[in-house]
Coordinates of C-alpha atoms and ligand atoms in Angstrom, one line a residue:
X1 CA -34.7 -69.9 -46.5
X2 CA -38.5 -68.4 -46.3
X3 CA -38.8 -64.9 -45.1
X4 CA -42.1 -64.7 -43.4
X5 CA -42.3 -60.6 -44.0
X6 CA -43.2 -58.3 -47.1
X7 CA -41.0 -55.3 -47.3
X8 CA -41.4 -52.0 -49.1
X9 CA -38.8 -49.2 -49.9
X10 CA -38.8 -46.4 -52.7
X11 CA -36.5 -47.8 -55.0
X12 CA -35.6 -44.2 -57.0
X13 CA -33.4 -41.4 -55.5
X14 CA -34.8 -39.1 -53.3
X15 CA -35.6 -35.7 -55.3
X16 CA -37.6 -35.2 -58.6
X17 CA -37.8 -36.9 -61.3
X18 CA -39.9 -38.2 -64.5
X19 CA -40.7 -40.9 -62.1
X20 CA -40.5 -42.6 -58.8
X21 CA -40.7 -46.5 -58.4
X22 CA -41.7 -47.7 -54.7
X23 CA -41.3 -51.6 -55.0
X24 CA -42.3 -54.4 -52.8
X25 CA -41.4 -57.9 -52.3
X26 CA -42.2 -61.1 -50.7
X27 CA -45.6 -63.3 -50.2
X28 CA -47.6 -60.9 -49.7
X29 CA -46.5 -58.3 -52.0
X30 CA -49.7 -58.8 -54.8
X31 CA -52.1 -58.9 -52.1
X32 CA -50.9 -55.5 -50.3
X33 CA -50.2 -53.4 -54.4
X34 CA -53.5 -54.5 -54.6
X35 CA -55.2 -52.4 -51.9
X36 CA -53.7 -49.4 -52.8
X37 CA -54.4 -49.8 -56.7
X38 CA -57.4 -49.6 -59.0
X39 CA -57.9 -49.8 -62.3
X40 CA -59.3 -46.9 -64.7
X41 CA -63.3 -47.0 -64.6
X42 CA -64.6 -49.9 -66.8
X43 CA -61.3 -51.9 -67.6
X44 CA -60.4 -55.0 -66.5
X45 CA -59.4 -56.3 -63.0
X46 CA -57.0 -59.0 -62.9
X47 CA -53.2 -58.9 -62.8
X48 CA -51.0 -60.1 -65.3
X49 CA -47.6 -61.4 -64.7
X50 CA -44.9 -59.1 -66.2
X51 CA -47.4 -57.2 -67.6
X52 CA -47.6 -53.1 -66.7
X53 CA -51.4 -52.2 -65.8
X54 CA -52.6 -48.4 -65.8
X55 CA -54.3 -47.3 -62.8
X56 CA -54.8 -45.1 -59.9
X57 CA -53.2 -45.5 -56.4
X58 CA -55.1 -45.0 -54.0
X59 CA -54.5 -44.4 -49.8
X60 CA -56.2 -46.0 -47.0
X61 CA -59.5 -43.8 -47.2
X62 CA -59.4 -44.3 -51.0
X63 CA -58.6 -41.0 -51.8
X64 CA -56.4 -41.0 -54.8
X65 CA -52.6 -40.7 -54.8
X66 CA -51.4 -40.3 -57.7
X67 CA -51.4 -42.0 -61.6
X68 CA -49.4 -44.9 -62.0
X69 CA -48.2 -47.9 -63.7
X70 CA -48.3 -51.4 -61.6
X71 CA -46.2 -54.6 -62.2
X72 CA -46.2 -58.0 -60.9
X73 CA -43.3 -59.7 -61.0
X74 CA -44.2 -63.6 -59.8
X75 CA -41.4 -65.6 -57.8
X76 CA -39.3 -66.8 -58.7
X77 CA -38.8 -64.6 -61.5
X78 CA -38.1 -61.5 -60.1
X79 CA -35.1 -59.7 -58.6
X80 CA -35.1 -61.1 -54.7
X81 CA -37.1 -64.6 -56.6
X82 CA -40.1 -63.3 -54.2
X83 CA -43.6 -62.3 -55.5
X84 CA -42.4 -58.3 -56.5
X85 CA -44.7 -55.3 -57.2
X86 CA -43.4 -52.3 -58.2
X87 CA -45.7 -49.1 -58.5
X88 CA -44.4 -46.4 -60.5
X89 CA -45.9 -42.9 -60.0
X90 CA -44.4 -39.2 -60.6
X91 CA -40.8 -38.9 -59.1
X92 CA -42.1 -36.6 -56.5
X93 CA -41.9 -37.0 -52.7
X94 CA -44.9 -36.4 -52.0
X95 CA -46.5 -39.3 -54.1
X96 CA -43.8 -41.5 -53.6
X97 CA -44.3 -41.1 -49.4
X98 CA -47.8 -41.3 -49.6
X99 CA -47.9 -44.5 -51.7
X100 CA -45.0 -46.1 -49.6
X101 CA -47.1 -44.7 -46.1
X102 CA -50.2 -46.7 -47.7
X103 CA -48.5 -50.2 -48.4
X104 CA -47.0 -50.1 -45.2
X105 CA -50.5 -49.8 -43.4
X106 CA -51.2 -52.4 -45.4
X107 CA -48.8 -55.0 -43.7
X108 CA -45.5 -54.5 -45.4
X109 CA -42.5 -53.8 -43.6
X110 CA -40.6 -50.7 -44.4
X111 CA -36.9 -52.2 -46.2
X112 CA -33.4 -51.8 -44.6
X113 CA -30.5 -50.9 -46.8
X114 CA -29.9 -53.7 -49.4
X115 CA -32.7 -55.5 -48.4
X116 CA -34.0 -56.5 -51.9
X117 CA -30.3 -57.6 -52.9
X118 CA -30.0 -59.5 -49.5
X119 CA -33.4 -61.6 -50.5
X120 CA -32.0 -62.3 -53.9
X121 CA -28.9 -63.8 -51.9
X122 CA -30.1 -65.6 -49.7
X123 CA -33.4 -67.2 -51.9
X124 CA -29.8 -68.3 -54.3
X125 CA -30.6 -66.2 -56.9
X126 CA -27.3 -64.5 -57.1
X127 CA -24.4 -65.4 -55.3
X128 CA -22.4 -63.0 -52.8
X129 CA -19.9 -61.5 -55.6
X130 CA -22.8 -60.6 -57.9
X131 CA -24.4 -59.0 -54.9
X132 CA -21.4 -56.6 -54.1
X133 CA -20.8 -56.2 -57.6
X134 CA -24.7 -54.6 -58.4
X135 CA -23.7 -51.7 -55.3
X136 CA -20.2 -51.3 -57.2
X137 CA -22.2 -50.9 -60.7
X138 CA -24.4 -48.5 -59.0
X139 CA -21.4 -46.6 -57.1
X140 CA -18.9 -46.5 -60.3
X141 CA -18.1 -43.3 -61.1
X142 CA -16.0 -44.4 -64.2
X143 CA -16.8 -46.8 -67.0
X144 CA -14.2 -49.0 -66.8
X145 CA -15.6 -49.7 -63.3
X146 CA -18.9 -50.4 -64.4
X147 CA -17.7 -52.8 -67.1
X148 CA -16.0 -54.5 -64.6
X149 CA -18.7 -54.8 -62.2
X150 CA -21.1 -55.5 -64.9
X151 CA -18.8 -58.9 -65.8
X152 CA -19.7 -59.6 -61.8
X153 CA -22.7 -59.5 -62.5
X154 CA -23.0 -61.8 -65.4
X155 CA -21.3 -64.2 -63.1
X156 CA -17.5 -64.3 -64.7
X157 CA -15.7 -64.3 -61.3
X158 CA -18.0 -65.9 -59.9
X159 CA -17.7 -69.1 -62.7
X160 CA -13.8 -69.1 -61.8
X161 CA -14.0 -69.0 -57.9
X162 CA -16.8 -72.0 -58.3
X163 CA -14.4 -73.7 -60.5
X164 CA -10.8 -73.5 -58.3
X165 CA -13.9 -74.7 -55.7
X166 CA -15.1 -77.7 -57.5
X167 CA -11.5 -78.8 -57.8
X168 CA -10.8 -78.8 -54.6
X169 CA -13.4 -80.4 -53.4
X170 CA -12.2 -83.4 -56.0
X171 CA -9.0 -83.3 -54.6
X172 CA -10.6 -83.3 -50.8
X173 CA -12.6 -86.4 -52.1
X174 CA -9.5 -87.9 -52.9
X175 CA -7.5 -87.3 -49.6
X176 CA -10.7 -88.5 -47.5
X177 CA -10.4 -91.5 -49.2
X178 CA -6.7 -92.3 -47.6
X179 CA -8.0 -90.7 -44.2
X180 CA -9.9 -94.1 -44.0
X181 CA -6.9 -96.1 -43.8
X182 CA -5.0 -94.4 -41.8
X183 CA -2.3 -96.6 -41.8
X184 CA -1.2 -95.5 -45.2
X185 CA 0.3 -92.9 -46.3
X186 CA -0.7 -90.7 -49.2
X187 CA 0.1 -93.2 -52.5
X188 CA 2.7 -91.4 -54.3
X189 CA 1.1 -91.1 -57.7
X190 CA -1.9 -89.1 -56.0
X191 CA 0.7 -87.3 -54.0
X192 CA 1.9 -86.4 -57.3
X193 CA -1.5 -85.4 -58.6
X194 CA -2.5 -83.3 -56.0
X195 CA 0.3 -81.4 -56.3
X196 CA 0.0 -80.6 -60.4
X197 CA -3.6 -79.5 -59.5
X198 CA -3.1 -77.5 -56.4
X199 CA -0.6 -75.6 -58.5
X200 CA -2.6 -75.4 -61.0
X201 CA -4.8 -73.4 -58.9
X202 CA -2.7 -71.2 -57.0
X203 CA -1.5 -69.8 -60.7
X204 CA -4.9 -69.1 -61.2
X205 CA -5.5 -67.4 -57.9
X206 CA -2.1 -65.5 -58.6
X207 CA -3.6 -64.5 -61.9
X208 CA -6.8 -63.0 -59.7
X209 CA -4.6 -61.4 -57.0
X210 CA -2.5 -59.9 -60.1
X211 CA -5.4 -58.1 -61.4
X212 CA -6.4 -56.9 -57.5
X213 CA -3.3 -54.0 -57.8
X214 CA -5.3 -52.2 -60.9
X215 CA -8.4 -53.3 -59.6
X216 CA -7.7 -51.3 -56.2
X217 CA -6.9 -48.0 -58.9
X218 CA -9.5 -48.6 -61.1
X219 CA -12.1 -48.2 -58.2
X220 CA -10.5 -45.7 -56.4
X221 CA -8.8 -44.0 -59.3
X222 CA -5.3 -42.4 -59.7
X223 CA -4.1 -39.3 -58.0
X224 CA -2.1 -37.4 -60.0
X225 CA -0.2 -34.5 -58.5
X226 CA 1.0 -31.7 -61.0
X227 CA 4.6 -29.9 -60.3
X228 CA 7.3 -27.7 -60.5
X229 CA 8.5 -24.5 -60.1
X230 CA 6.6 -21.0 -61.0
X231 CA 5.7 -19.9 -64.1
X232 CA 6.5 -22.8 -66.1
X233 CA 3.1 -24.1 -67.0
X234 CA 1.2 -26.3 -64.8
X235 CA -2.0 -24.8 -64.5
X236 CA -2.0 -25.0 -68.1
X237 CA -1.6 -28.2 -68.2
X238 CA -3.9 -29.1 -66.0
X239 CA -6.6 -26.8 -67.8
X240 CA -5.4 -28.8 -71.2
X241 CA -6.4 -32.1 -68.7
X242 CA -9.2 -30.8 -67.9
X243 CA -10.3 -29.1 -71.1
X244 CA -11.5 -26.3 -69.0
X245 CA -10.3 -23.2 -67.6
X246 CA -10.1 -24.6 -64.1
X247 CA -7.1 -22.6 -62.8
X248 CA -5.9 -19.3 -63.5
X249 CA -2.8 -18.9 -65.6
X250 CA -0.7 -15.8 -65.5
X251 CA 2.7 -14.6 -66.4
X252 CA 3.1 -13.9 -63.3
X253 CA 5.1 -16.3 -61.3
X254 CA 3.2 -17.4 -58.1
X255 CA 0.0 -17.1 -59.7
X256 CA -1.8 -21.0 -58.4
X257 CA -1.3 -20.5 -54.2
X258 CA -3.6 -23.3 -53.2
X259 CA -3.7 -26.8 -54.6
X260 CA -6.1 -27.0 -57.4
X261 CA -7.9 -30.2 -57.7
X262 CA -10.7 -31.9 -60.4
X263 CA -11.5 -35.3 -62.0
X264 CA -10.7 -36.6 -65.0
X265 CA -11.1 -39.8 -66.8
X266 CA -8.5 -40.9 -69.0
X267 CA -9.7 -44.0 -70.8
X268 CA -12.1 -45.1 -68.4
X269 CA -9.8 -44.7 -65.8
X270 CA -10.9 -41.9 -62.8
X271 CA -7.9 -39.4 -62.4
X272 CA -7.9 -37.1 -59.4
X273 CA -5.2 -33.9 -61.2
X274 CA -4.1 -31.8 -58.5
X275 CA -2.0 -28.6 -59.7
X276 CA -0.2 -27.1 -56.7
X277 CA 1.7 -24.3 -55.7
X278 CA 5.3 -23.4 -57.6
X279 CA 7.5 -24.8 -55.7
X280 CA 10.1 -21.7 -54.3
X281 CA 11.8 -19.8 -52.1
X282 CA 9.5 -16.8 -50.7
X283 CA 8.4 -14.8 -47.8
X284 CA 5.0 -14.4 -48.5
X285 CA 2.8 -16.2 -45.8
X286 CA 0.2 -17.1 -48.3
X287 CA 2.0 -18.8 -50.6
X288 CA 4.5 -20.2 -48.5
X289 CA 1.3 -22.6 -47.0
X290 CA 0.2 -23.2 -50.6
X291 CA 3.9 -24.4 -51.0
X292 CA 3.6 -26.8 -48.1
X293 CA 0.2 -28.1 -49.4
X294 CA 2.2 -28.9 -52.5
X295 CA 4.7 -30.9 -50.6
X296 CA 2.2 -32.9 -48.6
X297 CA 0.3 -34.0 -52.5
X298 CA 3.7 -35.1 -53.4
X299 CA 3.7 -37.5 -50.6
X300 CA 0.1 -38.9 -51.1
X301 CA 0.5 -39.1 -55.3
X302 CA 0.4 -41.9 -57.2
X303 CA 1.9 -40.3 -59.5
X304 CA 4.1 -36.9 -60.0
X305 CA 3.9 -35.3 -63.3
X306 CA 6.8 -32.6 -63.3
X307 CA 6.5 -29.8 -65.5
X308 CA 10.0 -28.0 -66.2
X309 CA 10.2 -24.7 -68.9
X310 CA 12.1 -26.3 -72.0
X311 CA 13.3 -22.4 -73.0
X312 CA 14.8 -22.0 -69.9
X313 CA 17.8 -23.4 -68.5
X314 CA 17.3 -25.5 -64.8
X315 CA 17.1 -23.8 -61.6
X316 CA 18.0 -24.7 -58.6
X317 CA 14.4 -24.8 -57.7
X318 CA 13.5 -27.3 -60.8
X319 CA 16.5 -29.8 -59.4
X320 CA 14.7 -29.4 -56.1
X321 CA 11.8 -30.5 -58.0
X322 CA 13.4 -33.4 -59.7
X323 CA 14.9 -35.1 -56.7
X324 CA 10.9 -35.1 -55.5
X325 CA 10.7 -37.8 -57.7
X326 CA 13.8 -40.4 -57.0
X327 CA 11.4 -42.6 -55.8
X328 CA 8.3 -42.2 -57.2
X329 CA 6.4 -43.4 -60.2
X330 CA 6.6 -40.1 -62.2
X331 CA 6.7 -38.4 -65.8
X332 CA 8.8 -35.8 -66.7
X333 CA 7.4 -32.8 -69.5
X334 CA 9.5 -30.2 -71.2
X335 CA 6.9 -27.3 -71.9
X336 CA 7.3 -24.4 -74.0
X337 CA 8.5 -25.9 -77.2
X338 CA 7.1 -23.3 -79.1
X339 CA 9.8 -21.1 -77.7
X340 CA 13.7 -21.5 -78.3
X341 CA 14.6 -24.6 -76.0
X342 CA 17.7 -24.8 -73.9
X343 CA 16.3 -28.3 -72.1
X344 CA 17.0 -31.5 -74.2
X345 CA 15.5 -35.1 -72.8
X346 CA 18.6 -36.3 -72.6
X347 CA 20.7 -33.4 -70.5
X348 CA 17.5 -34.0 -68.5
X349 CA 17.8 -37.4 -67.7
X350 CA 20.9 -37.0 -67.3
X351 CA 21.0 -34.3 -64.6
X352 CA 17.8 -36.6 -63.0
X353 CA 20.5 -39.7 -63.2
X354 CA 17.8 -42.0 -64.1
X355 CA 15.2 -43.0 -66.5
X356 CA 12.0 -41.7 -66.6
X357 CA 9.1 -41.0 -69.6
X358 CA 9.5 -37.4 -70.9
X359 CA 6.9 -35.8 -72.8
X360 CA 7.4 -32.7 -75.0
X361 CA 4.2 -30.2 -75.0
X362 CA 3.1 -26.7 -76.1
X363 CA 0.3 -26.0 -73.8
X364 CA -0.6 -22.5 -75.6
X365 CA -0.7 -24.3 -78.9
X366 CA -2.4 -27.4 -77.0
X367 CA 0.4 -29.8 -78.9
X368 CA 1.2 -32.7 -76.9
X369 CA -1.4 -33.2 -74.4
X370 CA -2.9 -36.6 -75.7
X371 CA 1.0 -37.9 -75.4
X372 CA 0.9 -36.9 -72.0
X373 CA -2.8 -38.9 -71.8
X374 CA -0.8 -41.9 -73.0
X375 CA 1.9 -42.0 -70.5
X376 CA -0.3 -41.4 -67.4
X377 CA -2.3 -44.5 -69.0
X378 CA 0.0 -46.3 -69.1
X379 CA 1.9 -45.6 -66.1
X380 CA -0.7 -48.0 -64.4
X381 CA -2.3 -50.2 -67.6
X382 CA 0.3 -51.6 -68.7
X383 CA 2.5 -55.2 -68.4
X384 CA 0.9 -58.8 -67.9
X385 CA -2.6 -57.5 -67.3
X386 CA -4.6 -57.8 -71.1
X387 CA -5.6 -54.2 -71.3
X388 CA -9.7 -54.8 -71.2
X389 CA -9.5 -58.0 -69.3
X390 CA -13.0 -57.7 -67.5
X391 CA -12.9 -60.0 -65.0
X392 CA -10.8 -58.6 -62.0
X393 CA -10.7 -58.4 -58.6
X394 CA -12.2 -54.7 -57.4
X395 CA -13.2 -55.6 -53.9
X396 CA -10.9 -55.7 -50.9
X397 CA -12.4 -58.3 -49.4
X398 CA -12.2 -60.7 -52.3
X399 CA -8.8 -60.2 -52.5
X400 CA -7.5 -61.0 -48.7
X401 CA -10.1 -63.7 -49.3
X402 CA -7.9 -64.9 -52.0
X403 CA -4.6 -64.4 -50.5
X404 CA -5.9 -66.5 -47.5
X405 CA -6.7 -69.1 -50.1
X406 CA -3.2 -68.8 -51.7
X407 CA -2.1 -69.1 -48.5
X408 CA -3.9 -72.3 -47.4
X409 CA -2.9 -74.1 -50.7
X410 CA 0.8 -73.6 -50.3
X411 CA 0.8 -75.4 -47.0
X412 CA -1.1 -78.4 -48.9
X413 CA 2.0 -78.4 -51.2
X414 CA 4.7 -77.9 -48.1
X415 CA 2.5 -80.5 -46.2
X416 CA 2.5 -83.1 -49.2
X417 CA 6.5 -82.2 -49.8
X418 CA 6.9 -82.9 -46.2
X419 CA 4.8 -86.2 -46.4
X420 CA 2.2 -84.6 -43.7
X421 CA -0.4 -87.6 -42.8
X422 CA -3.4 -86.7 -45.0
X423 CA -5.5 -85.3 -42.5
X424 CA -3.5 -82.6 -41.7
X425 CA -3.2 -82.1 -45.7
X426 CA -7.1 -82.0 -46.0
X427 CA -6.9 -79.2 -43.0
X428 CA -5.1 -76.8 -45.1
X429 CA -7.7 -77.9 -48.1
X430 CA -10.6 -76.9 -46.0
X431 CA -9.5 -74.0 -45.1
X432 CA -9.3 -73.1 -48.8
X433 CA -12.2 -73.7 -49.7
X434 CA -13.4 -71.6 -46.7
X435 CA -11.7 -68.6 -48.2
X436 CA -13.1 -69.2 -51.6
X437 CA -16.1 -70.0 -50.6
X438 CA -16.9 -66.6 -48.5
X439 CA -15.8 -64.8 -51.9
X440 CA -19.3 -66.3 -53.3
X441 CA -21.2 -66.5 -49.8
X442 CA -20.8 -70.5 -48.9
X443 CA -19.0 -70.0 -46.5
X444 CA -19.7 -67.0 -44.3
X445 CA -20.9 -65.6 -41.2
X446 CA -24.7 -64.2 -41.2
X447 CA -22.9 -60.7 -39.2
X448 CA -20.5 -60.6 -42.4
X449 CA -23.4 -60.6 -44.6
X450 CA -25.6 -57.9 -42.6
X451 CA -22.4 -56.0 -42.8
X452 CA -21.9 -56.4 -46.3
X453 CA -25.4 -55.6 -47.0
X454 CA -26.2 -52.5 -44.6
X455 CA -23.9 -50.7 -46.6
X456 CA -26.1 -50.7 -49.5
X457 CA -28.8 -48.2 -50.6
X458 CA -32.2 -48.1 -49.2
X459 CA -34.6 -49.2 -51.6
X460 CA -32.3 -51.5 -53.1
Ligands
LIG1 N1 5.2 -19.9 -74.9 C1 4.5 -20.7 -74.0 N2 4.0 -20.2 -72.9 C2 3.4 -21.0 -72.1 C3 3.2 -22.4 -72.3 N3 2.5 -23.0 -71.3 C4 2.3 -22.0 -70.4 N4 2.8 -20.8 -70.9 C5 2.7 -19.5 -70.2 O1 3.5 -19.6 -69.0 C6 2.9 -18.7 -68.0 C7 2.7 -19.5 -66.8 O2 1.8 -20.5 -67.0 P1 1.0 -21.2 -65.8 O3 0.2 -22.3 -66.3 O4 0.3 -20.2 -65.0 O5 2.2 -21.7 -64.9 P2 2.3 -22.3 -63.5 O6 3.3 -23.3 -63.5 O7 0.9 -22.8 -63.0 O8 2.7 -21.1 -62.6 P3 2.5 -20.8 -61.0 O9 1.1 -21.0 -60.7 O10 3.0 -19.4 -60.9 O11 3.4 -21.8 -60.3 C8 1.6 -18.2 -68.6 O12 1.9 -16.9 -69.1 C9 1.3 -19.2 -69.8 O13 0.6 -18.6 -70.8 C10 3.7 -22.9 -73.6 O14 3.6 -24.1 -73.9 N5 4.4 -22.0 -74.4
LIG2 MG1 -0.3 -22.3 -61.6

């Protein structure tokens, strides 16, 4: 595809900075950073390829803008593969408005969101995972995100859905080949094959999919809801989480009234902690809504990390506590060991009728915290998924994408047990290939793609 247009955005966030980068791209983007750029008195006048030139820019009555460096970045070598200019001036808004103003007198067209990364799309420079995957780099808020999306980038999904597609496209080959004669029914030794290898790829698909549960936590992170009765230590706990003084911590029971909430990142992994209300009985109007705010985190947690005092014996408030978790990935932690303790894991567990990790801390002499680190880790990280595997599925729509594929291939196998006539078989094949395919961007609608690509920033 040839766009006919030049477009122009400021690729750098709106504010101030060191600098500001206003970048333009297409057929005419050398010709229009020329007009608004000149060269220091005396030095030369021709522009380099990849090279960064010193100069003024200037606006349309040549008055000058601001000091800048210029680039030219010739097709196909560039980010969209178009002829790209990028102007970089002070991070201001002023400079950067006036400059953008300038080239868009000049003929270029002002950029919708994603614009750039649609042009390096469609012009085949990257495919459609590597395009999602440079927003998701640009929107991770945690590093094991980013590493993820970075592997997207370099193309390692990609490589495996192109792969599971070249297969079957083999194996599609092969059926057509019987459609021909339709007389005949699949041969039995390539009924045989078709089978190994369309199995072959539904493990590998179920390998994808397997990652797409973690991959969903990793991007939106972990919510971890912190609680128990008064007084026995959550808001220090989440202070020792947060290695700050977030929440106020008291002897006095009923200190925390409202939910309490902050981001952590345990290993790369985004944890939203929320301490909450003690849960008890009370009359106060205040705290009795803090109480209900508690319940309502326990509903929505991912996890419940249940703090109970280890010198104390159990309340009737702390089992009230415990049967919050019954059904719910959750942690148990005896605080307070510095103090005589009544609690032992095993009355616990016991009294809870079922197992669950316990964790022994003494949040005033900060013992036991990087334990507790551990379990919440590996609450979530741990089991058939290599710890540091980078290439997984992050994106929603790469994983229905791939259960529609799954889907597809296991009525090619019930079609081939049921000795379907092959062109029904190669229906089912088609349609798997469909659903890979829109994972990379052969196969999908231009509205999908303006959708996937207005959410975007502008300018890139
Ligand atoms: N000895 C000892 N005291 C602790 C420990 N952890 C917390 N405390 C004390 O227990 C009291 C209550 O701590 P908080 O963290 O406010 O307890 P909480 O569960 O948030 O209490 P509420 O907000 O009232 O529900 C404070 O006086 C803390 O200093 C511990 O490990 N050992
Ligand atoms: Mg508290």
């Amino acid at each position: 595809m040839f766009f006919e247009d030049t477009i122009a955005a400021i690729a750098t966030p709106p504010g101030k900075g060191g600098i500001g980068i206003v970048r333009i791209s297409g057929e005419r983007a050398l010709e229009i950073g020329k007009k608004i750029f000149v060269f220091p008195e005396g030095k030369k006048t021709d522009f380099k390829n990849r090279y960064l030139h010193y100069g003024w820019a200037i606006d349309e009555d040549n008055i000058l803008i601001d000091e800048v460096l210029f680039s030219y970045m010739q097709a196909p070598h560039s980010y969209t593969a178009e002829d790209v200019v990028e102007v970089h001036c002070h991070g201001g808004i002023i400079p950067l408005t006036k400059i953008l103003k300038t080239i868009i007198s000049k003929g270029a067209r002002l950029a919708q969101p994603g614009e750039f990364t649609k042009r390096a799309f469609i012009n085949g420079r990257i495919d459609l995972v590597q395009a999602e995957a440079v927003m998701d780099l640009i929107n991770a808020e945690s590093d094991r995100l980013a590493r993820i999306s970075l592997s997207q980038i370099e193309g390692g999904l990609s490589v495996r859905i192109r792969d599971m597609r070249g297969r079957l496209l083999n194996l599609m080959a092969r059926i057509e080949v019987t459609i021909d004669y339709p007389e005949e029914d699949i041969d039995e030794m390539i009924t045989k094959d078709i089978k190994n290898e369309v199995d072959d790829i539904v493990k590998s698909i179920q390998h994808l999919l397997k990652t797409a549960k973690q991959g969903k936590l990793i991007r939106q992170g972990v919510k971890a809801v912190i609680i128990g009765r008064t007084n026995v230590g959550k808001s220090s706990l989440l202070n020792a989480l947060t290695k700050e003084d977030r929440a106020i911590v008291t002897e006095i029971p009923g200190t925390t009234r409202d939910t309490i909430e902050d981001m952590i990142n345990i290993r790369g992994i985004p944890v939203r902690i929320v301490d909450t209300a003690g849960i008890r009985e009370t009359i106060d109007k205040i705290e009795k809504i803090g109480i209900e705010r508690s319940k309502e985190n326990i509903i929505t947690a991912d996890l419940l990390i249940t703090v109970l005092d280890a010198s104390e014996e159990l309340t009737s408030e702390d089992l009230e506590v415990l049967t919050y978790i019954k059904d719910k990935k959750a942690i148990v932690i005896l605080n307070k060991t510095d103090k005589p303790n009544l609690l032992t894991e095993k009355y616990v567990k016991e009294k809870l009728g079922f197992d669950v990790p316990v964790a022994h801390t003494s949040l005033t002499l900060g013992q036991g915290i990087e334990i507790v680190e551990d379990m919440i880790y590996n609450m979530f990280f741990e089991g058939d998924i290599r710890i540091g595997d980078d290439i997984m599925i992050t994106n929603l729509r790469h994983q229905e994408a791939l259960m529609g594929a799954e889907n597809s291939l296991m009525g090619v196998v019930d079609g081939l047990n049921k000795q379907m006539p092959p062109d029904i078989i190669a229906i089912d094949i088609r349609d798997a290939l469909d659903s890979l395919g829109a994972i990379t961007g052969e196969s999908v609608t231009d509205d999908l793609i303006d959708k996937i690509f207005s959410e975007f920033c502008l300018g890139k």
